[in-house]
Amino acid sequence: MEKIFDSHSHYNNKAFDEDYDQLMQHLKDCGVGYVMNCGSSVAASRKAMEQSHNSDFMCFCAGIHPLDIEDDTCDADFDEIERLAADPLCRAIGEIGMDYHYDDAASPEKQKEVFIRQLDLAVKLDKPVIIHIREAMQDSLEILKKYEGRIRGVIHCFSGSAESAKILVKMGFYIGFTGVVTFKNARKALEAMKVVPFDRLLIETDCPYMAPEPYRGKRCDSSMLHQVAQKIADELGRTKEEVLCQTYENAARLFEID
Ligand code: NI
């Protein structure tokens, strides 16, 4: 049976604390072969690291998410991210990026500063990046253009246009799609998905959020990627097995997993 590679999850979220061990076994029983567990703050990155070391099918990334920037985010935090990134199971810097959706988030200037600082760290450590972009595509593209040829990674939970997807693919990025592709209003995401070359496509849950249909609103986990892969397969005129196989290979290549 084809294995699932969930390229973006948050098993460090407290939503999984209660039944974590049982859930991990359940994922394996459901064909999940590997999981990227994403940090979003220093504390969440550290927890993801600890969970990865207690697992045989998990790696993690370390980084500060744009919505986790605090007024007192400082040098010590970036030093700690760098220290966590030295762990052999840390396979990316992330998630990092830009999010202009919320009025009470850090200012665009502060977000840019934190994003750039972590892009520089990824270049320094020669690691891929996991990038979150929400309602901030133009500013993000402007920044990423300056790193063209020096940085690799994935734009996760892609919510931009097909046009933006083309630009990012041309820059060398992989593009990740979540359960959103199964929603009724998925047209935009599906149009973007169709311009991504098959060898640059990743699937992800972003769990515990973004459960695909028919589980929408429930706690999401990696086993639900069967529904996401089926939807993508239907749209691309391929089989679910082909989608699982190719996206596993793509994620394993990006994150250097055997
Ligand atoms: Ni995420």
CSV table of C-alpha atoms and ligand atoms in Angstrom, one decimal:
chain,number,residue,atom,x,y,z
A,1,MET,CA,0.0,0.0,0.0
A,2,GLU,CA,1.2,3.5,-0.8
A,3,LYS,CA,2.3,5.5,2.2
A,4,ILE,CA,1.2,9.0,3.2
A,5,PHE,CA,3.8,11.7,3.9
A,6,ASP,CA,2.1,14.5,5.8
A,7,SER,CA,4.4,17.5,5.0
A,8,HIS,CA,2.9,19.8,7.6
A,9,SER,CA,1.3,18.9,11.0
A,10,HIS,CA,1.3,20.2,14.5
A,11,TYR,CA,1.3,17.2,16.7
A,12,ASN,CA,2.8,19.4,19.3
A,13,ASN,CA,-0.6,21.1,19.7
A,14,LYS,CA,-2.3,20.4,23.0
A,15,ALA,CA,-5.3,19.1,21.0
A,16,PHE,CA,-3.3,15.9,20.7
A,17,ASP,CA,-2.0,15.6,24.3
A,18,GLU,CA,-4.7,13.3,25.6
A,19,ASP,CA,-4.6,10.4,23.2
A,20,TYR,CA,-1.2,11.0,21.5
A,21,ASP,CA,0.2,7.5,21.8
A,22,GLN,CA,-2.9,5.8,20.5
A,23,LEU,CA,-3.2,8.3,17.7
A,24,MET,CA,0.3,7.7,16.5
A,25,GLN,CA,-0.4,3.9,16.3
A,26,HIS,CA,-3.7,4.7,14.5
A,27,LEU,CA,-1.8,6.8,11.9
A,28,LYS,CA,0.5,3.9,11.1
A,29,ASP,CA,-2.5,1.6,10.8
A,30,CYS,CA,-4.0,4.0,8.3
A,31,GLY,CA,-0.9,4.1,6.1
A,32,VAL,CA,0.8,7.2,7.3
A,33,GLY,CA,4.5,6.6,6.6
A,34,TYR,CA,6.1,9.9,7.6
A,35,VAL,CA,5.2,13.2,9.3
A,36,MET,CA,6.7,16.7,9.4
A,37,ASN,CA,5.9,18.1,12.9
A,38,CYS,CA,6.1,21.9,12.7
A,39,GLY,CA,7.3,24.3,15.3
A,40,SER,CA,5.7,27.8,15.4
A,41,SER,CA,7.5,29.2,18.5
A,42,VAL,CA,10.6,28.2,20.5
A,43,ALA,CA,8.5,26.2,22.9
A,44,ALA,CA,6.5,24.4,20.2
A,45,SER,CA,9.7,23.7,18.2
A,46,ARG,CA,11.3,22.1,21.3
A,47,LYS,CA,8.2,20.0,21.9
A,48,ALA,CA,8.2,18.9,18.2
A,49,MET,CA,11.9,17.9,18.6
A,50,GLU,CA,11.2,15.8,21.7
A,51,GLN,CA,8.2,14.1,19.9
A,52,SER,CA,10.4,13.4,16.9
A,53,HIS,CA,13.0,11.7,19.0
A,54,ASN,CA,10.3,9.4,20.5
A,55,SER,CA,9.0,8.4,17.1
A,56,ASP,CA,10.3,6.4,14.1
A,57,PHE,CA,8.3,8.2,11.5
A,58,MET,CA,8.6,11.9,12.4
A,59,CYS,CA,10.9,14.8,11.8
A,60,PHE,CA,10.4,18.5,12.8
A,61,CYS,CA,11.1,22.0,11.8
A,62,ALA,CA,12.1,24.9,14.1
A,63,GLY,CA,11.0,28.5,13.7
A,64,ILE,CA,8.8,31.4,14.8
A,65,HIS,CA,5.5,31.7,13.0
A,66,PRO,CA,4.4,35.3,12.1
A,67,LEU,CA,1.4,35.0,14.4
A,68,ASP,CA,3.7,33.9,17.3
A,69,ILE,CA,5.9,37.0,17.2
A,70,GLU,CA,5.7,38.6,20.6
A,71,ASP,CA,6.7,42.1,21.6
A,72,ASP,CA,9.7,40.6,23.4
A,73,THR,CA,10.8,38.3,20.6
A,74,CYS,CA,14.5,38.8,20.7
A,75,ASP,CA,18.0,37.6,19.8
A,76,ALA,CA,17.8,34.9,22.5
A,77,ASP,CA,14.8,33.3,20.7
A,78,PHE,CA,16.6,33.2,17.4
A,79,ASP,CA,19.7,31.7,19.1
A,80,GLU,CA,17.5,29.0,20.5
A,81,ILE,CA,15.9,28.3,17.1
A,82,GLU,CA,19.4,27.9,15.7
A,83,ARG,CA,20.3,25.6,18.5
A,84,LEU,CA,17.2,23.4,17.9
A,85,ALA,CA,17.9,23.4,14.2
A,86,ALA,CA,21.3,21.7,14.9
A,87,ASP,CA,19.4,18.6,15.9
A,88,PRO,CA,19.7,15.9,13.2
A,89,LEU,CA,15.9,15.4,13.0
A,90,CYS,CA,15.4,19.1,12.3
A,91,ARG,CA,14.8,19.0,8.5
A,92,ALA,CA,13.7,22.6,7.9
A,93,ILE,CA,13.4,26.1,9.3
A,94,GLY,CA,9.7,26.8,9.8
A,95,GLU,CA,7.1,27.6,10.0
A,96,ILE,CA,8.0,31.2,9.1
A,97,GLY,CA,6.4,33.8,6.9
A,98,MET,CA,3.9,36.6,6.7
A,99,ASP,CA,0.3,36.9,7.8
A,100,TYR,CA,-1.7,40.1,7.4
A,101,HIS,CA,-5.1,38.6,8.2
A,102,TYR,CA,-5.4,39.7,11.9
A,103,ASP,CA,-5.4,43.4,13.0
A,104,ASP,CA,-3.7,42.5,16.3
A,105,ALA,CA,-0.8,40.6,14.8
A,106,ALA,CA,2.7,42.0,14.8
A,107,SER,CA,3.2,44.9,12.3
A,108,PRO,CA,4.2,44.2,8.7
A,109,GLU,CA,7.6,45.7,9.5
A,110,LYS,CA,8.2,43.4,12.4
A,111,GLN,CA,6.9,40.4,10.5
A,112,LYS,CA,9.3,41.2,7.6
A,113,GLU,CA,12.2,41.5,10.0
A,114,VAL,CA,11.5,38.2,11.7
A,115,PHE,CA,10.9,36.4,8.4
A,116,ILE,CA,14.2,37.8,6.8
A,117,ARG,CA,16.1,36.8,9.9
A,118,GLN,CA,15.0,33.2,9.7
A,119,LEU,CA,15.5,33.1,5.9
A,120,ASP,CA,19.0,34.1,6.6
A,121,LEU,CA,19.3,31.4,9.2
A,122,ALA,CA,18.1,28.8,6.6
A,123,VAL,CA,20.7,30.0,4.1
A,124,LYS,CA,23.4,29.8,6.8
A,125,LEU,CA,22.4,26.3,7.9
A,126,ASP,CA,21.6,25.1,4.3
A,127,LYS,CA,18.2,23.9,5.3
A,128,PRO,CA,14.9,24.2,3.5
A,129,VAL,CA,12.1,26.5,4.7
A,130,ILE,CA,8.5,25.9,5.4
A,131,ILE,CA,6.7,29.2,4.6
A,132,HIS,CA,3.2,30.4,5.7
A,133,ILE,CA,1.8,33.2,3.5
A,134,ARG,CA,-1.7,34.6,4.2
A,135,GLU,CA,-3.0,37.8,2.6
A,136,ALA,CA,0.6,38.9,2.3
A,137,MET,CA,1.6,37.5,-1.1
A,138,GLN,CA,3.1,40.6,-2.7
A,139,ASP,CA,5.3,41.5,0.2
A,140,SER,CA,6.4,37.9,0.6
A,141,LEU,CA,7.2,37.5,-3.1
A,142,GLU,CA,9.3,40.7,-2.9
A,143,ILE,CA,11.3,39.3,0.0
A,144,LEU,CA,11.7,35.8,-1.5
A,145,LYS,CA,12.9,37.2,-4.9
A,146,LYS,CA,16.0,38.4,-3.1
A,147,TYR,CA,16.8,34.8,-2.0
A,148,GLU,CA,16.2,33.2,-5.4
A,149,GLY,CA,18.8,30.5,-6.0
A,150,ARG,CA,19.9,30.5,-2.4
A,151,ILE,CA,16.8,29.1,-0.7
A,152,ARG,CA,14.6,26.0,-1.2
A,153,GLY,CA,11.4,24.9,0.5
A,154,VAL,CA,7.6,24.8,0.5
A,155,ILE,CA,4.8,27.3,0.5
A,156,HIS,CA,2.4,25.5,2.8
A,157,CYS,CA,-1.4,25.6,2.8
A,158,PHE,CA,-1.3,27.5,-0.4
A,159,SER,CA,-4.0,30.2,-0.6
A,160,GLY,CA,-2.6,32.4,-3.4
A,161,SER,CA,-3.6,32.6,-7.1
A,162,ALA,CA,-2.5,30.3,-9.9
A,163,GLU,CA,-0.4,33.2,-11.0
A,164,SER,CA,1.5,33.4,-7.7
A,165,ALA,CA,1.9,29.6,-7.6
A,166,LYS,CA,3.6,29.8,-11.1
A,167,ILE,CA,6.1,32.5,-9.8
A,168,LEU,CA,6.9,30.5,-6.7
A,169,VAL,CA,7.4,27.2,-8.7
A,170,LYS,CA,9.7,29.1,-11.0
A,171,MET,CA,11.7,30.2,-8.0
A,172,GLY,CA,12.1,26.5,-7.1
A,173,PHE,CA,9.5,26.1,-4.3
A,174,TYR,CA,7.3,23.2,-3.6
A,175,ILE,CA,3.6,24.0,-3.0
A,176,GLY,CA,1.6,22.3,-0.2
A,177,PHE,CA,-2.2,21.8,-0.2
A,178,THR,CA,-4.4,20.9,2.7
A,179,GLY,CA,-8.0,19.6,3.2
A,180,VAL,CA,-9.1,23.0,1.8
A,181,VAL,CA,-9.0,21.4,-1.6
A,182,THR,CA,-12.0,19.3,-0.6
A,183,PHE,CA,-14.2,22.2,0.5
A,184,LYS,CA,-17.0,23.5,-1.6
A,185,ASN,CA,-15.3,26.9,-2.2
A,186,ALA,CA,-12.0,25.2,-3.3
A,187,ARG,CA,-12.0,26.5,-6.9
A,188,LYS,CA,-9.1,29.0,-6.3
A,189,ALA,CA,-6.9,26.4,-4.5
A,190,LEU,CA,-7.6,23.8,-7.2
A,191,GLU,CA,-6.7,26.2,-10.0
A,192,ALA,CA,-3.4,26.9,-8.2
A,193,MET,CA,-2.8,23.2,-7.6
A,194,LYS,CA,-3.2,22.5,-11.4
A,195,VAL,CA,-0.2,24.8,-12.3
A,196,VAL,CA,2.1,23.0,-9.9
A,197,PRO,CA,4.3,20.4,-11.6
A,198,PHE,CA,3.6,16.9,-10.1
A,199,ASP,CA,7.1,16.6,-8.8
A,200,ARG,CA,6.7,19.8,-6.7
A,201,LEU,CA,3.3,19.0,-5.2
A,202,LEU,CA,3.0,18.2,-1.4
A,203,ILE,CA,0.0,17.2,0.6
A,204,GLU,CA,-0.4,18.2,4.3
A,205,THR,CA,-3.0,18.4,7.0
A,206,ASP,CA,-1.9,21.5,9.0
A,207,CYS,CA,-3.6,19.4,11.7
A,208,PRO,CA,-5.3,19.8,14.2
A,209,TYR,CA,-6.9,22.4,11.8
A,210,MET,CA,-8.3,22.1,8.3
A,211,ALA,CA,-9.9,18.7,8.4
A,212,PRO,CA,-11.0,17.7,4.9
A,213,GLU,CA,-14.6,16.8,3.9
A,214,PRO,CA,-16.4,14.8,5.3
A,215,TYR,CA,-14.7,15.6,8.6
A,216,ARG,CA,-14.7,19.4,8.3
A,217,GLY,CA,-14.8,21.0,11.7
A,218,LYS,CA,-13.5,17.9,13.5
A,219,ARG,CA,-9.9,17.5,14.8
A,220,CYS,CA,-7.8,16.7,11.9
A,221,ASP,CA,-5.0,14.1,11.7
A,222,SER,CA,-2.7,12.7,9.0
A,223,SER,CA,-5.0,9.7,8.2
A,224,MET,CA,-7.4,12.2,6.6
A,225,LEU,CA,-4.9,12.8,3.8
A,226,HIS,CA,-6.6,9.9,2.0
A,227,GLN,CA,-9.5,12.2,1.3
A,228,VAL,CA,-7.1,15.0,0.2
A,229,ALA,CA,-5.1,12.7,-2.1
A,230,GLN,CA,-8.3,11.3,-3.6
A,231,LYS,CA,-9.6,14.8,-4.4
A,232,ILE,CA,-6.3,15.9,-6.0
A,233,ALA,CA,-6.3,12.6,-8.0
A,234,ASP,CA,-9.8,13.3,-9.3
A,235,GLU,CA,-8.8,16.8,-10.4
A,236,LEU,CA,-5.6,15.7,-12.1
A,237,GLY,CA,-7.0,12.6,-13.7
A,238,ARG,CA,-4.6,10.4,-11.8
A,239,THR,CA,-5.1,7.6,-9.2
A,240,LYS,CA,-5.0,8.2,-5.5
A,241,GLU,CA,-2.0,5.8,-5.3
A,242,GLU,CA,-0.1,7.9,-7.8
A,243,VAL,CA,-0.7,11.1,-5.8
A,244,LEU,CA,0.4,9.4,-2.5
A,245,CYS,CA,3.4,7.9,-4.1
A,246,GLN,CA,4.6,11.1,-5.8
A,247,THR,CA,3.9,13.4,-2.9
A,248,TYR,CA,5.7,11.0,-0.6
A,249,GLU,CA,8.7,11.1,-2.9
A,250,ASN,CA,8.6,14.9,-3.2
A,251,ALA,CA,8.5,15.5,0.6
A,252,ALA,CA,11.2,12.9,1.2
A,253,ARG,CA,13.4,14.6,-1.4
A,254,LEU,CA,12.8,18.1,0.1
A,255,PHE,CA,13.3,17.1,3.7
A,256,GLU,CA,16.1,14.5,3.0
A,257,ILE,CA,14.3,11.5,4.5
A,258,ASP,CA,15.3,8.0,3.3
B,1,NI,NI,1.0,25.2,10.3
